[in-house]
mmCIF file of C-alpha atoms in Angstrom:
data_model
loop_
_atom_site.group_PDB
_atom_site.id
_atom_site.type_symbol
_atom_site.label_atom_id
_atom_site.label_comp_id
_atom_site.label_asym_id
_atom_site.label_seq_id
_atom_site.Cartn_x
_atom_site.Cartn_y
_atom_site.Cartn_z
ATOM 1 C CA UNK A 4 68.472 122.307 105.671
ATOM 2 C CA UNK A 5 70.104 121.111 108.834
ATOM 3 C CA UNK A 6 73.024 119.298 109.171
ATOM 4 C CA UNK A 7 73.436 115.815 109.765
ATOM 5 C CA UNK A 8 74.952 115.399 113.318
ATOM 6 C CA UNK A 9 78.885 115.585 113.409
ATOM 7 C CA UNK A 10 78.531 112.384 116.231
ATOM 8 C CA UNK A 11 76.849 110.360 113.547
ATOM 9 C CA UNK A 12 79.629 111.118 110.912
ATOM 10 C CA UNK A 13 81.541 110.108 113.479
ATOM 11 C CA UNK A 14 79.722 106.717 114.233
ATOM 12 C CA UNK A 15 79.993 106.165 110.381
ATOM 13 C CA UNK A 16 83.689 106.837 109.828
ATOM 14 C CA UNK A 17 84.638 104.639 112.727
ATOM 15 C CA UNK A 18 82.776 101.917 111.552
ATOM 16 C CA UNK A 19 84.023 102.512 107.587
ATOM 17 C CA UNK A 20 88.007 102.636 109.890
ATOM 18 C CA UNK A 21 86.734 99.195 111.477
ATOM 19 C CA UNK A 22 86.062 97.598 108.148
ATOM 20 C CA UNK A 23 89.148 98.525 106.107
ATOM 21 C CA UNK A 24 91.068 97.262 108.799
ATOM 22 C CA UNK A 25 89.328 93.827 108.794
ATOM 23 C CA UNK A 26 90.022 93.779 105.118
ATOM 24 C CA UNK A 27 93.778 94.937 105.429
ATOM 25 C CA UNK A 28 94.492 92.451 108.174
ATOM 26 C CA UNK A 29 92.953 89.631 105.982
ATOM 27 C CA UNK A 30 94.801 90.532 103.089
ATOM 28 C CA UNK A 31 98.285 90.861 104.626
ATOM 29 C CA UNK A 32 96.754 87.432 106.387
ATOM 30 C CA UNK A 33 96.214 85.522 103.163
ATOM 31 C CA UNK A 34 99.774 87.147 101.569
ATOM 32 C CA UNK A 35 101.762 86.304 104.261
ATOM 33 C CA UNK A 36 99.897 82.448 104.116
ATOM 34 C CA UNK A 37 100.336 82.098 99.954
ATOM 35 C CA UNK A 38 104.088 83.474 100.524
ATOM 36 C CA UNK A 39 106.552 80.118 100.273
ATOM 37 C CA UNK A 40 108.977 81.476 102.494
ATOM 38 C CA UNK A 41 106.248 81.785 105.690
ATOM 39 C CA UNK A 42 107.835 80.350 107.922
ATOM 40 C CA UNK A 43 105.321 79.112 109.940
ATOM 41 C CA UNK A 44 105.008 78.260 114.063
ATOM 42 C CA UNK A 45 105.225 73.974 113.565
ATOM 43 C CA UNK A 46 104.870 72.134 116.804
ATOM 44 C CA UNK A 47 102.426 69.392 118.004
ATOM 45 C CA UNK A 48 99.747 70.176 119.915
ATOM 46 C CA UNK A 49 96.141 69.133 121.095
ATOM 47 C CA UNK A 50 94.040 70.300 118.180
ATOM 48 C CA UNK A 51 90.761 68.639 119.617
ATOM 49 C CA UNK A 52 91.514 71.171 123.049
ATOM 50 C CA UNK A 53 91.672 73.921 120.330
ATOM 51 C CA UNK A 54 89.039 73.297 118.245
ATOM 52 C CA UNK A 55 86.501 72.693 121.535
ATOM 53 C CA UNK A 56 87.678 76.440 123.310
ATOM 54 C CA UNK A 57 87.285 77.545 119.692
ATOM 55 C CA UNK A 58 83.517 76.162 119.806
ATOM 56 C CA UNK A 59 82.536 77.991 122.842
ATOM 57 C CA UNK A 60 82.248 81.107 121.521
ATOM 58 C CA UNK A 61 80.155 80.296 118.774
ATOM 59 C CA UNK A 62 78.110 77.809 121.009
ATOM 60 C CA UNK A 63 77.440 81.002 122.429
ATOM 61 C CA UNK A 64 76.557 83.269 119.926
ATOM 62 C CA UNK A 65 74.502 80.619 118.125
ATOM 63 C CA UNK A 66 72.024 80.311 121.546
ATOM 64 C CA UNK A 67 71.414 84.087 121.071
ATOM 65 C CA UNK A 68 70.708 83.311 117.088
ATOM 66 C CA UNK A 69 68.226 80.290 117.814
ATOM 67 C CA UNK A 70 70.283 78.262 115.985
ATOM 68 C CA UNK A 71 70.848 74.350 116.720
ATOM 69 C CA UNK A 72 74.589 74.033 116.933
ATOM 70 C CA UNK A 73 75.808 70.285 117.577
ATOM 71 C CA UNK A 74 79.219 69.222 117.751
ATOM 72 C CA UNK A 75 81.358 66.014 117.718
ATOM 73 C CA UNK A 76 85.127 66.148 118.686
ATOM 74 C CA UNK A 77 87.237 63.207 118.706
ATOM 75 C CA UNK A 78 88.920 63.842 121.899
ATOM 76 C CA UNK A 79 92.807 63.519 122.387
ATOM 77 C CA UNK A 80 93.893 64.317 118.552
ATOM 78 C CA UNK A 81 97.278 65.754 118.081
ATOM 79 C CA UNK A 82 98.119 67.599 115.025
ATOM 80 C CA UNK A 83 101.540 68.868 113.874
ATOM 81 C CA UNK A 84 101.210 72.393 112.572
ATOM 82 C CA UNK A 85 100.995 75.657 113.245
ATOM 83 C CA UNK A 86 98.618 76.218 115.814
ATOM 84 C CA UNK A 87 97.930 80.081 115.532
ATOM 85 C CA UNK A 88 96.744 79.102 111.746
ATOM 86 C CA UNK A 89 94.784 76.465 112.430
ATOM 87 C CA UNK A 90 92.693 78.329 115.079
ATOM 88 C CA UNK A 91 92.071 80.973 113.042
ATOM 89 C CA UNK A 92 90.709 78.186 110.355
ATOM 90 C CA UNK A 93 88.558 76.621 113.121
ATOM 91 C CA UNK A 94 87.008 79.974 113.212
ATOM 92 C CA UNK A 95 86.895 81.409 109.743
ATOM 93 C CA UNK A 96 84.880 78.140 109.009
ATOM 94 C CA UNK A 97 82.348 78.265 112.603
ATOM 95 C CA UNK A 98 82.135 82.164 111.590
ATOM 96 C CA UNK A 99 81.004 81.325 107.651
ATOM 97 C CA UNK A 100 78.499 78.703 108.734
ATOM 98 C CA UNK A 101 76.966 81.054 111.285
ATOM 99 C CA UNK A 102 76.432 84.346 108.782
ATOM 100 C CA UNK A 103 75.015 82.211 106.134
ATOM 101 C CA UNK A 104 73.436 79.967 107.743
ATOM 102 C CA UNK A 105 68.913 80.014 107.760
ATOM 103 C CA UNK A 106 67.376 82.395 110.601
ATOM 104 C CA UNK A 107 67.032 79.664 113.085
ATOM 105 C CA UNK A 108 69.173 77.011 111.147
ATOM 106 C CA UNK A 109 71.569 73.937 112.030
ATOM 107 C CA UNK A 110 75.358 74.385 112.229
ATOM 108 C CA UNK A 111 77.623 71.393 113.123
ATOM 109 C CA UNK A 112 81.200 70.493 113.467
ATOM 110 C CA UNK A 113 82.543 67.073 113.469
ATOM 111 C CA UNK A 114 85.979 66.342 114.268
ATOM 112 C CA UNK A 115 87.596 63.108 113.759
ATOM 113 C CA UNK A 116 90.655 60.862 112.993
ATOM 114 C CA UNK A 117 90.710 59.454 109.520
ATOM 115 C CA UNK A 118 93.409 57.234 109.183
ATOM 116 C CA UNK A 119 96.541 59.133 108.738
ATOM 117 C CA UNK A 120 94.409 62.498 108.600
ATOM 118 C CA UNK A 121 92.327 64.747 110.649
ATOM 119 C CA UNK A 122 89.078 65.878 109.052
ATOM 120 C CA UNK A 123 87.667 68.727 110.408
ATOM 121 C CA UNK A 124 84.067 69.046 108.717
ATOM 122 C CA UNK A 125 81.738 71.990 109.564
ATOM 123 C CA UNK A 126 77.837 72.033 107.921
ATOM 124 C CA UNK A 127 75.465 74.483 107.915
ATOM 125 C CA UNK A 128 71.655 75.302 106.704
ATOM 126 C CA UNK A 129 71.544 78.077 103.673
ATOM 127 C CA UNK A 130 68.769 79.608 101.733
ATOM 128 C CA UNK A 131 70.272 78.357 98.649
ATOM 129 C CA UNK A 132 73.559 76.954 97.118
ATOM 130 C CA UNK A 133 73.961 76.851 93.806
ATOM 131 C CA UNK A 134 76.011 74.007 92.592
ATOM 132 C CA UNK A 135 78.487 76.233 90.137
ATOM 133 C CA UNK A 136 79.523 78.014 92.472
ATOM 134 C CA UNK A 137 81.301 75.731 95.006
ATOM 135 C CA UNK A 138 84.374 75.639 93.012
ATOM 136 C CA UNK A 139 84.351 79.268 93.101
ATOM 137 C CA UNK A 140 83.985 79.491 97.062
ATOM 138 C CA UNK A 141 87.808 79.369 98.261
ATOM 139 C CA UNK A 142 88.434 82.517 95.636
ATOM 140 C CA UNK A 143 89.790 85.667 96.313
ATOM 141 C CA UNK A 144 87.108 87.726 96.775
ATOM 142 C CA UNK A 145 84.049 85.818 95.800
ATOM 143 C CA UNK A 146 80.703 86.160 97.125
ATOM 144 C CA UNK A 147 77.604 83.934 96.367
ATOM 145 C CA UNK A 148 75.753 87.150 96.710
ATOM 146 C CA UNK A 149 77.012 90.168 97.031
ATOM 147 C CA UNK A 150 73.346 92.060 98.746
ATOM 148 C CA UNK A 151 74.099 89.516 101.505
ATOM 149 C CA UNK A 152 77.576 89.504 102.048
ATOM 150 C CA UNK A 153 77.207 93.338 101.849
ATOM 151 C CA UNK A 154 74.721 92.943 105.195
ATOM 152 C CA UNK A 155 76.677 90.484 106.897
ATOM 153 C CA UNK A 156 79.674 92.459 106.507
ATOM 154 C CA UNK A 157 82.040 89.744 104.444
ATOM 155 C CA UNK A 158 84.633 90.767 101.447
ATOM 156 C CA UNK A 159 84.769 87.401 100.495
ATOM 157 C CA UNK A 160 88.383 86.570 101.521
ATOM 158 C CA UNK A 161 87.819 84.536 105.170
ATOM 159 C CA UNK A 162 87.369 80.886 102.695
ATOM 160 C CA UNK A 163 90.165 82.090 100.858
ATOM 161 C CA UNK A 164 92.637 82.554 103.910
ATOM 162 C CA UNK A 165 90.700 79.002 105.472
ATOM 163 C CA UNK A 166 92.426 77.470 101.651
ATOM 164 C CA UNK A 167 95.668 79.312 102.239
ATOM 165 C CA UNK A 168 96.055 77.332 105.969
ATOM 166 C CA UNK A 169 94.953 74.080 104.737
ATOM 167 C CA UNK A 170 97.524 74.039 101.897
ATOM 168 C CA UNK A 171 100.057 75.476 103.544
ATOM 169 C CA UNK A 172 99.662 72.221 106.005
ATOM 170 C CA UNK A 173 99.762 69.504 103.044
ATOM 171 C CA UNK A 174 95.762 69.645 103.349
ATOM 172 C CA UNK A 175 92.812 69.544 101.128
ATOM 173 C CA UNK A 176 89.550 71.344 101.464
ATOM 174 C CA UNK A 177 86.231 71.111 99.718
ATOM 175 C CA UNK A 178 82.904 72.268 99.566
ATOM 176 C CA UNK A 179 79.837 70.549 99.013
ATOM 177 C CA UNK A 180 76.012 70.654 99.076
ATOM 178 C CA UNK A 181 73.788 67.319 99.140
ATOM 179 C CA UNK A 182 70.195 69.305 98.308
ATOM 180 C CA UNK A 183 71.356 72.604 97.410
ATOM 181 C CA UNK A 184 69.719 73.959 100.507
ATOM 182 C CA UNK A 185 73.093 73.392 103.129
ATOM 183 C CA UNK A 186 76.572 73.393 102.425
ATOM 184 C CA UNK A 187 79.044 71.106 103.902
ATOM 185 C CA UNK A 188 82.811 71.960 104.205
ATOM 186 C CA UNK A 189 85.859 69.491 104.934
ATOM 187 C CA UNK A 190 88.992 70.088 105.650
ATOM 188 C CA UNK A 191 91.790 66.866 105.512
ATOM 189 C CA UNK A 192 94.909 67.213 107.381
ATOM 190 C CA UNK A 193 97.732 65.039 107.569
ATOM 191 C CA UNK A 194 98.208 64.104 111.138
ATOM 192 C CA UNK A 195 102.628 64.474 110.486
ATOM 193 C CA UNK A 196 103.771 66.713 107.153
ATOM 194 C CA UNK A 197 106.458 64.832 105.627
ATOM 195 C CA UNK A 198 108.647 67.701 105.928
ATOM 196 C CA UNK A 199 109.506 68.778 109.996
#
């Protein structure tokens, strides 16, 4: 019996190295966001400008995918937070909506001032959402199902860190499905935190 070849052992281990590091960077992410004392980066600054370069990529990526990606962005909204945070929100939700999202499915984001708030609200197509689980999504660690997540390569912590950002802003962020067959997530953000 032959060997398996020492370049695909290789292949493997770097890959294995590639994906505990994504999960030790999100963890230390989502400690460092649940700690009190973060002291956190708090300026104003465009969030529309953000949230359109943030787009791009997954315009992108979503061509190669055949998937309908439409967006609406209030131009011209200013937010007061921490701006590397709320990028990395931006794309923890685009990035969610595009693995789970139908072969050939519809992804939007819609961006818009909402009185004193900003709601951020990102939708997406999916096989199936079960209604039960929607509280569950912003968990630690949860998966709707675990084959999947397995083959797109989640640990079930990106919706978790997304939670950690909005509440360390004063947000709120929820989950919902109208027909069990898309899920829609929204994000609220006070447009000043009473505390700067």
């Amino acid at each position: 019996m032959k060997n398996p070849c020492p370049g695909l052992w290789l292949a493997d281990i770097q890959e294995q190295t590639k994906h505990l590091t994504s999960l030790t960077n999100n963890l230390i992410t989502l400690s460092r966001m649940e700690e009190e004392r973060t002291r956190l980066q708090m300026i104003d600054f465009p969030f529309s400008d953000v949230v359109e370069e943030t787009v791009k990529s997954f315009q992108a990526l979503a061509r190669t995918q055949n998937k309908t990606f439409e967006t609406s962005i209030q131009p011209m909204i200013s937010l007061y937070g921490d701006e590397k945070s709320l990028t990395q929100l931006v794309s923890i939700l685009l990035d969610n909506a595009m693995k789970y999202s139908t072969p050939e499915g519809e992804i939007s984001l819609r961006l818009e001032k909402a009185g004193n708030n900003v709601k951020l609200s990102v939708y997406n197509t999916a096989d199936s959402i079960n209604r039960e689980q929607l509280p569950h999504l912003f968990d630690r660690f949860y998966r709707t199902d675990k084959s999947r997540s397995s083959r797109t390569g989640g640990y079930g912590l990106g919706l978790s860190i997304a939670a950690a950002v909005v509440n360390t802003h004063k947000g709120k962020i929820t989950a919902t499905t109208q027909d069990e067959h898309s899920l829609l997530i929204t994000v609220t953000l006070p447009l000043k935190t009473q505390e700067r």
